[in-house]
mmCIF file of C-alpha atoms and ligand atoms in Angstrom:
data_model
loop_
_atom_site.group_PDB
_atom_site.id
_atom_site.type_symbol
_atom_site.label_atom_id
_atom_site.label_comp_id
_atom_site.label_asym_id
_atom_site.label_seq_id
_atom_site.Cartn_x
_atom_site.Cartn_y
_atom_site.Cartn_z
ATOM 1 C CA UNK A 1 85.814 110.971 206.379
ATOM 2 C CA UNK A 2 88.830 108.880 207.340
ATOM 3 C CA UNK A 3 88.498 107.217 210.694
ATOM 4 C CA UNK A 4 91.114 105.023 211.832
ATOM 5 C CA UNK A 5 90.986 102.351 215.542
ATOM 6 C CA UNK A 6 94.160 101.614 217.422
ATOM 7 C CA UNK A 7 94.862 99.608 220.588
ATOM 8 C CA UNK A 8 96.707 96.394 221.873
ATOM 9 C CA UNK A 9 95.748 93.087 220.694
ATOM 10 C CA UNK A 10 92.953 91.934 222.202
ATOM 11 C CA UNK A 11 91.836 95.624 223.292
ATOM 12 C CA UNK A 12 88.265 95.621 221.430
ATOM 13 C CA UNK A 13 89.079 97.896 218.810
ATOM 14 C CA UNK A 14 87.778 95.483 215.532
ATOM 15 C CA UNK A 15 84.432 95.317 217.850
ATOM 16 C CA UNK A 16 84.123 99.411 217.951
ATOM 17 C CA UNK A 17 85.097 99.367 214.189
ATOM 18 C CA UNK A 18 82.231 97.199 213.329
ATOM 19 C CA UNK A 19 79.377 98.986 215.707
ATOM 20 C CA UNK A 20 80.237 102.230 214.001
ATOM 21 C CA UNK A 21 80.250 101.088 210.859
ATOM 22 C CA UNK A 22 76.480 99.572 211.452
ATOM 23 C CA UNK A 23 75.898 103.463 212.797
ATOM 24 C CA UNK A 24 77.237 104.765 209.374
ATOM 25 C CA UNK A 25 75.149 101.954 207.906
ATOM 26 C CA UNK A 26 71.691 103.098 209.310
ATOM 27 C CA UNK A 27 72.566 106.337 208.415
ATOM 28 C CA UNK A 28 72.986 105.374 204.555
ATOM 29 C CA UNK A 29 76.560 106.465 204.509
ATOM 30 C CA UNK A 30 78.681 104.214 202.032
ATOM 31 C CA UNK A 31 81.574 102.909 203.864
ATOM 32 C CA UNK A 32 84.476 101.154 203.183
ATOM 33 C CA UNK A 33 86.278 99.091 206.352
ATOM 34 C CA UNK A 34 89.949 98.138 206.020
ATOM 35 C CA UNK A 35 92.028 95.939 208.393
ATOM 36 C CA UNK A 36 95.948 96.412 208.907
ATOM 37 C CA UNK A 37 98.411 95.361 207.713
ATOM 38 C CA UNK A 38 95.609 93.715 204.652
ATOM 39 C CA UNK A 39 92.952 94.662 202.565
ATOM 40 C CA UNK A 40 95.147 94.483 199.115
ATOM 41 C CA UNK A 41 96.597 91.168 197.644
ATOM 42 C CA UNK A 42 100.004 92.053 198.444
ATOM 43 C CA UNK A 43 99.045 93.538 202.261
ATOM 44 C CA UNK A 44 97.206 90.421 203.053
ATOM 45 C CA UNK A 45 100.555 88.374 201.353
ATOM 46 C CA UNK A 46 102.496 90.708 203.715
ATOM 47 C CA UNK A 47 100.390 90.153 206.826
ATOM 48 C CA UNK A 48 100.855 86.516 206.421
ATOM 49 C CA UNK A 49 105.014 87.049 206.607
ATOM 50 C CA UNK A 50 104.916 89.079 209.430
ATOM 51 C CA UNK A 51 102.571 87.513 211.495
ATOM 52 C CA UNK A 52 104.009 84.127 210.763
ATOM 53 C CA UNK A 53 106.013 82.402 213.556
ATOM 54 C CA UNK A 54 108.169 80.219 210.920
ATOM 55 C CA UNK A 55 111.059 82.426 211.172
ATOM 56 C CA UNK A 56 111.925 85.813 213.037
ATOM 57 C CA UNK A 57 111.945 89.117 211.237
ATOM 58 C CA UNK A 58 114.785 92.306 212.278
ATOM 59 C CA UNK A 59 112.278 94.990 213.433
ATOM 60 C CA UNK A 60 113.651 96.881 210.684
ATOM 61 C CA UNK A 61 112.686 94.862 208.106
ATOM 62 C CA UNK A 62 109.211 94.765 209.996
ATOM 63 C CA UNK A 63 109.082 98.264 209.767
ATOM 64 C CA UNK A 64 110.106 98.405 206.187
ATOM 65 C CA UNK A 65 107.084 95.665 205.426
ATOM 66 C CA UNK A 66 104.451 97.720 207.329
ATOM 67 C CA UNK A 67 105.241 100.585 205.609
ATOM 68 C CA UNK A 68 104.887 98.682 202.312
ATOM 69 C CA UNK A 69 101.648 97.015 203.009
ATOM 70 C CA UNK A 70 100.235 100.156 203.749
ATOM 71 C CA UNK A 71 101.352 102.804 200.654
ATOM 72 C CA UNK A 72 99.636 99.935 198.813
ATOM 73 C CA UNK A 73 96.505 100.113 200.901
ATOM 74 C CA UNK A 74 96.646 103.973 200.686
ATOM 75 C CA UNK A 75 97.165 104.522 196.906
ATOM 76 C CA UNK A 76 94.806 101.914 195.777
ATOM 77 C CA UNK A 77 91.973 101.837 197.875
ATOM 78 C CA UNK A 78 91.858 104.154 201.086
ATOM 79 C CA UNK A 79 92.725 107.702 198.497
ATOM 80 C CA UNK A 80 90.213 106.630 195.856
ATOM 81 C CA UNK A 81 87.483 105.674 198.518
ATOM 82 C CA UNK A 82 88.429 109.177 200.359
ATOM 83 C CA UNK A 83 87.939 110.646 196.444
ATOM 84 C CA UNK A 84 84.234 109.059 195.850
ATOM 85 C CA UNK A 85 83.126 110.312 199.621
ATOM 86 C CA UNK A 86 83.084 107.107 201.564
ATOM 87 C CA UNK A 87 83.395 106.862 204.878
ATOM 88 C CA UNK A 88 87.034 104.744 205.674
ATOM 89 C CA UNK A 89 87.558 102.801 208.711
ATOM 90 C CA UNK A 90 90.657 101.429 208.832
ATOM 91 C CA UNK A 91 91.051 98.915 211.880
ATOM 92 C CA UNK A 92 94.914 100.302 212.596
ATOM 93 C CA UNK A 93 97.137 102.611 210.726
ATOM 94 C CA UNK A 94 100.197 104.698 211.281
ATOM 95 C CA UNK A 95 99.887 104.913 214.818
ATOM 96 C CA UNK A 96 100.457 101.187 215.106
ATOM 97 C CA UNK A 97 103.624 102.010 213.453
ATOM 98 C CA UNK A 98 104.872 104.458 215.715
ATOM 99 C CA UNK A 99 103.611 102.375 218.929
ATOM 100 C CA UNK A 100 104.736 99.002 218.035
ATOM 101 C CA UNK A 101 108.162 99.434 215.906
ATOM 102 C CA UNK A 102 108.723 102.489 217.587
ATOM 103 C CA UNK A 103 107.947 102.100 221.315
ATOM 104 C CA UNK A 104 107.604 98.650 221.195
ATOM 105 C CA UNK A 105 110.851 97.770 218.630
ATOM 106 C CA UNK A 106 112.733 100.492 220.168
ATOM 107 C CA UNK A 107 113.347 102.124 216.461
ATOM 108 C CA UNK A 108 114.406 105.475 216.452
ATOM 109 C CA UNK A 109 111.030 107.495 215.996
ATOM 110 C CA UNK A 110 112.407 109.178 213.373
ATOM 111 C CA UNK A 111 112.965 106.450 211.268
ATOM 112 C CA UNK A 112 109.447 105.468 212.040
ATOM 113 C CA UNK A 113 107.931 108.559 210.918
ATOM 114 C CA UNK A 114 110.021 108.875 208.055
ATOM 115 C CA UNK A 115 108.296 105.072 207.135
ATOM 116 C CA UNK A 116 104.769 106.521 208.181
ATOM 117 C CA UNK A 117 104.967 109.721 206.075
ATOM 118 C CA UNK A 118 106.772 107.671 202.837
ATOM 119 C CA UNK A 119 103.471 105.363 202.828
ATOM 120 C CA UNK A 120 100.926 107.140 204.535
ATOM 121 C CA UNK A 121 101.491 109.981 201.526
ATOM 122 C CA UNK A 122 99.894 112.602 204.022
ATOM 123 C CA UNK A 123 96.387 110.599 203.827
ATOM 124 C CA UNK A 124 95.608 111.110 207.771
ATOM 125 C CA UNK A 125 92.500 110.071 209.551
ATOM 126 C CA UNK A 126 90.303 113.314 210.868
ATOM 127 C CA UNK A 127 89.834 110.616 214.095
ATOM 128 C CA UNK A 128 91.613 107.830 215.533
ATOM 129 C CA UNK A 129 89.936 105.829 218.697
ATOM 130 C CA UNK A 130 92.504 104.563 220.726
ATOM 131 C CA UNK A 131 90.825 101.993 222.858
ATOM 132 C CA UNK A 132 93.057 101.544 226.009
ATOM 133 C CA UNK A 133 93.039 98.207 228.277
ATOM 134 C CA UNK A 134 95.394 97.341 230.433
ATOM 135 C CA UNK A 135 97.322 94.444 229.036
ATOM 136 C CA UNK A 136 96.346 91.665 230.966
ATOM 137 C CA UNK A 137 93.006 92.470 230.829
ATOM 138 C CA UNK A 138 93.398 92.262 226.357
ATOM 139 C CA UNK A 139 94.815 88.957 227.256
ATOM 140 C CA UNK A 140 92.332 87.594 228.908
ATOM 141 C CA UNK A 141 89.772 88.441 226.184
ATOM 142 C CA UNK A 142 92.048 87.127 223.508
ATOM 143 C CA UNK A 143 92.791 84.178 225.593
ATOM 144 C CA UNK A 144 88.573 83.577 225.694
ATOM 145 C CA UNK A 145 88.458 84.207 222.122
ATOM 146 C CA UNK A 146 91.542 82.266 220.643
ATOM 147 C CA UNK A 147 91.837 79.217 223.263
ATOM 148 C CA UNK A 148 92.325 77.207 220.471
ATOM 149 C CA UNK A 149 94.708 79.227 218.891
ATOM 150 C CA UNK A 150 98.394 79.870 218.692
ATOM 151 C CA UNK A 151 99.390 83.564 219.226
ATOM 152 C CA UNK A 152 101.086 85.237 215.961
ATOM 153 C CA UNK A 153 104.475 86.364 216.175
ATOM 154 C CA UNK A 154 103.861 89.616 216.807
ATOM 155 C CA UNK A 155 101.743 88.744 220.391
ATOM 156 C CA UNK A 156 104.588 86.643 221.245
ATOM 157 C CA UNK A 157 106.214 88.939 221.802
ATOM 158 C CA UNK A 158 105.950 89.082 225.501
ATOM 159 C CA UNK A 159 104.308 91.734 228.230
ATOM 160 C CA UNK A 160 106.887 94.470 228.435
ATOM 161 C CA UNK A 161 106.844 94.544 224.846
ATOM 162 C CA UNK A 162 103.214 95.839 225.016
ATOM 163 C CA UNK A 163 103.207 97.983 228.077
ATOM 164 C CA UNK A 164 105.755 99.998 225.851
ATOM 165 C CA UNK A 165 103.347 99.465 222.922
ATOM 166 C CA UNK A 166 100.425 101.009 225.195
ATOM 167 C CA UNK A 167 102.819 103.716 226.782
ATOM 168 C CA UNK A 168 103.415 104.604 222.848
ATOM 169 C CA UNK A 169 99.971 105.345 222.332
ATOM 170 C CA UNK A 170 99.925 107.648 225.122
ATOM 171 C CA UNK A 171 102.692 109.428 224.203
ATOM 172 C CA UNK A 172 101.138 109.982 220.575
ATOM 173 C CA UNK A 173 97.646 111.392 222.543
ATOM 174 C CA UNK A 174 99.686 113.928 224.445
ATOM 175 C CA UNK A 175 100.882 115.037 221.134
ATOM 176 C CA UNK A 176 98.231 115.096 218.861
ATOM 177 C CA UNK A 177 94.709 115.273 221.505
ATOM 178 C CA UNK A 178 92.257 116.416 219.180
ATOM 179 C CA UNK A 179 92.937 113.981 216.621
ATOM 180 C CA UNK A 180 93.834 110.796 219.294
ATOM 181 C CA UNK A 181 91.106 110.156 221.155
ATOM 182 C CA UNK A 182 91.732 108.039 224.356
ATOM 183 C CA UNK A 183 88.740 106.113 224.867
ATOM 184 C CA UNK A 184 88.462 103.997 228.202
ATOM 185 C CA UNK A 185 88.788 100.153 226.683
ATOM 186 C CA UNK A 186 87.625 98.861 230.370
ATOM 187 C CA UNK A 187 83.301 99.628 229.475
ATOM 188 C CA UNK A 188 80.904 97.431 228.285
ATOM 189 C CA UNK A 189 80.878 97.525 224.385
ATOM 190 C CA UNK A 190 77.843 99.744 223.447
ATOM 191 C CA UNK A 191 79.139 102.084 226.668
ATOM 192 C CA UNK A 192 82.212 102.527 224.339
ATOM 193 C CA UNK A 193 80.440 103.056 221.076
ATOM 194 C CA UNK A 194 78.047 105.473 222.476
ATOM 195 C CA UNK A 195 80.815 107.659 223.327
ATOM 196 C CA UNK A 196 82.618 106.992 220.176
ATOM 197 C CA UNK A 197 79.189 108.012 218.372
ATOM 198 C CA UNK A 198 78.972 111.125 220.303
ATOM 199 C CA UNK A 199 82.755 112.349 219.046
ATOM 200 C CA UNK A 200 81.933 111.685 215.602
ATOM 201 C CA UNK A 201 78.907 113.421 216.126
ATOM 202 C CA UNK A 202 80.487 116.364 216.905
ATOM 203 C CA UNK A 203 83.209 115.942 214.473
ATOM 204 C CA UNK A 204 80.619 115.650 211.228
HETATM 205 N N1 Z5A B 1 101.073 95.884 213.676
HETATM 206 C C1 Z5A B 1 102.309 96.487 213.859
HETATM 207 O O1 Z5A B 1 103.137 95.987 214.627
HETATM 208 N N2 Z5A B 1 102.594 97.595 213.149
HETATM 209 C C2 Z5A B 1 101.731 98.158 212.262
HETATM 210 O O2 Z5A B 1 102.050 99.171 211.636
HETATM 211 C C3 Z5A B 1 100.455 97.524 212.090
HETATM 212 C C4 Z5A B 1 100.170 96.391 212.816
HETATM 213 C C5 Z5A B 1 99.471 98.099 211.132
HETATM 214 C C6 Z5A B 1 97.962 92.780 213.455
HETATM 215 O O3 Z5A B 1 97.192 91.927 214.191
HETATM 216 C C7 Z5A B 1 99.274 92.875 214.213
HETATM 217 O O4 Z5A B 1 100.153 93.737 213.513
HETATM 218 C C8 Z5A B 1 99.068 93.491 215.571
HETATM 219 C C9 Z5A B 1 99.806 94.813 215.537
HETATM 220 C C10 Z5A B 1 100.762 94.658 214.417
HETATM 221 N N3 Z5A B 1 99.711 92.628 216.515
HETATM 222 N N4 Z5A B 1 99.561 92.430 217.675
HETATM 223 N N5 Z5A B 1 99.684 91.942 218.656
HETATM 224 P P1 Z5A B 1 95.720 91.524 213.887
HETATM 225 O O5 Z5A B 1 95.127 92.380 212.820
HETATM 226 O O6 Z5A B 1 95.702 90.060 213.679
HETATM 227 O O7 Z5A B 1 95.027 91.714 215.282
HETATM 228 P P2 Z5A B 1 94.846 92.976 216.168
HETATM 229 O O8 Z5A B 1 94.479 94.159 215.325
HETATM 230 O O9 Z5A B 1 96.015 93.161 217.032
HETATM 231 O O10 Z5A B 1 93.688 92.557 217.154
HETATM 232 P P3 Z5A B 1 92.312 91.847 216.927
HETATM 233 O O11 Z5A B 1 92.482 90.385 217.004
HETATM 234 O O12 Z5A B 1 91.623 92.404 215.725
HETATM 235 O O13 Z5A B 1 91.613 92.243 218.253
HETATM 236 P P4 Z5A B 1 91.010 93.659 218.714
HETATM 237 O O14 Z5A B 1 90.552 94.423 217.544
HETATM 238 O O15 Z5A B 1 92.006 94.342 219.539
HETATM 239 O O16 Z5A B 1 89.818 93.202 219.616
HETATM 240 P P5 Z5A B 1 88.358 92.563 219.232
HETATM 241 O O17 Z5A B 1 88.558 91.490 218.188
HETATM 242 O O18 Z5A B 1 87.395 93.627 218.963
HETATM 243 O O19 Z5A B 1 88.021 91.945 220.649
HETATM 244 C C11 Z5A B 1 88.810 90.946 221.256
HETATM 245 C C12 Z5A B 1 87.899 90.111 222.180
HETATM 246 O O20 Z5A B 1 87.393 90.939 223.228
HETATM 247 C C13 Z5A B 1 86.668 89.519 221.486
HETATM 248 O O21 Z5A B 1 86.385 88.272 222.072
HETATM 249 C C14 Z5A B 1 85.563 90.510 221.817
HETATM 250 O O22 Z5A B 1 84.291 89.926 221.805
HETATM 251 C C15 Z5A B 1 85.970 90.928 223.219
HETATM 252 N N6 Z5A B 1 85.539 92.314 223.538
HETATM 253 C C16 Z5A B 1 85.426 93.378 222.724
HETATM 254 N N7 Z5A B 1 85.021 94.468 223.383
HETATM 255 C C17 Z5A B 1 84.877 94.095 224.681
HETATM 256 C C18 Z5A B 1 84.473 94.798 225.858
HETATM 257 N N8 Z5A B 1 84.169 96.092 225.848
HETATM 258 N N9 Z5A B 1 84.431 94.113 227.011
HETATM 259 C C19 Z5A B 1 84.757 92.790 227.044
HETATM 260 N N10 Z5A B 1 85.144 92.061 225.962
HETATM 261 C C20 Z5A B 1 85.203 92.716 224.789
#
């Protein structure tokens, strides 16, 4: 079972990733949990360029190094875990693509899906959580979490650069509902897993 989390930065996504993977856990599944762009030595190497603030990257080129990082991650380790019977929760995936190059960038979505289908090589989560905050409210959790921190370049990137980002998730829900699952970001945590729990649930 392929289960993939999307959101903004700072949404609460990696927190729901990790309290169903403790469900799966308890319930002796074997599980395998992947973060975006990562998870391979050349995703992580990628991650590091495009989250790095030393110099700016054309959101083509972005695209192009998502999409790279990811047919690694899919060919080496998310098909063969899928192959064994594990359980794959992959903390972002192609609908970060779609949402943040496409909505967000402002590439043409067709480019963007072309990208998506080259790497994604029709491996599709059954499930994808999209948890949805408003933006200022992720901020204000990232800002409590990271006060130390310098944001990447990617959360540089400035509010109306993620109200598109969240407006591209939404799109993508109306599209594909029983796959996208809009989950209400704005609960306490275990409110949010316990309805997360009760899709998959149904789903198994
Ligand atoms: N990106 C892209 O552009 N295109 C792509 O194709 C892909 C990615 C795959 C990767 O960033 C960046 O790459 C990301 C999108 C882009 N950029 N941005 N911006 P990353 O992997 O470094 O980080 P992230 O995935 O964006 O976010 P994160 O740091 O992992 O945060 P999160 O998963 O959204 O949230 P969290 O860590 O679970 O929680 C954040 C804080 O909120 C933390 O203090 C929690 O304790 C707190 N929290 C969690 N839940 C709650 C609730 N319910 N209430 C209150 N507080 C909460």
């Amino acid at each position: 079972m392929f289960i993939s989390f999307e959101g903004i930065d700072g949404s609460g996504k990696s927190t729901q990733l990790v309290l169903l993977r403790e469900w799966f856990e308890e319930r002796g599944r074997s599980i395998v949990t992947i973060r975006e762009p990562g998870a391979t030595y050349l995703s992580e190497a990628i991650r590091d360029i495009l989250l790095s603030n030393k110099q700016s990257i054309t959101a083509t080129a972005e695209l192009l190094l998502f999409s790279a990082a990811r047919t690694q991650l899919v060919e080496t380790v998310i098909q063969t875990s899928l192959d064994r019977g594990d359980v794959v929760l992959c903390d972002r995936y192609v609908d970060s693509t779609t949402a943040y190059q496409g909505y967000g960038r402002q590439l043409t979505l067709e480019s963007v899906e072309i990208c998506n289908s080259l790497a994604a090589r029709g491996v599709m989560p059954v499930l994808t959580f999209f948890i949805d905050v408003p933006y200022n409210e992720a901020q204000t959790r990232m800002q409590f979490e990271t006060s130390q921190a310098k944001p990447d370049r990617i959360e540089s990137s400035g509010p109306e650069f993620f109200e598109r980002v969240r407006s591209g998730y939404l799109a993508i829900a109306a599209q594909e509902p029983s796959r996208f699952i809009v989950i209400n970001g704005v609960q306490e945590r275990d409110a949010i897993h316990r309805e997360i729990v009760s899709i998959v649930e149904r789903r198994l």
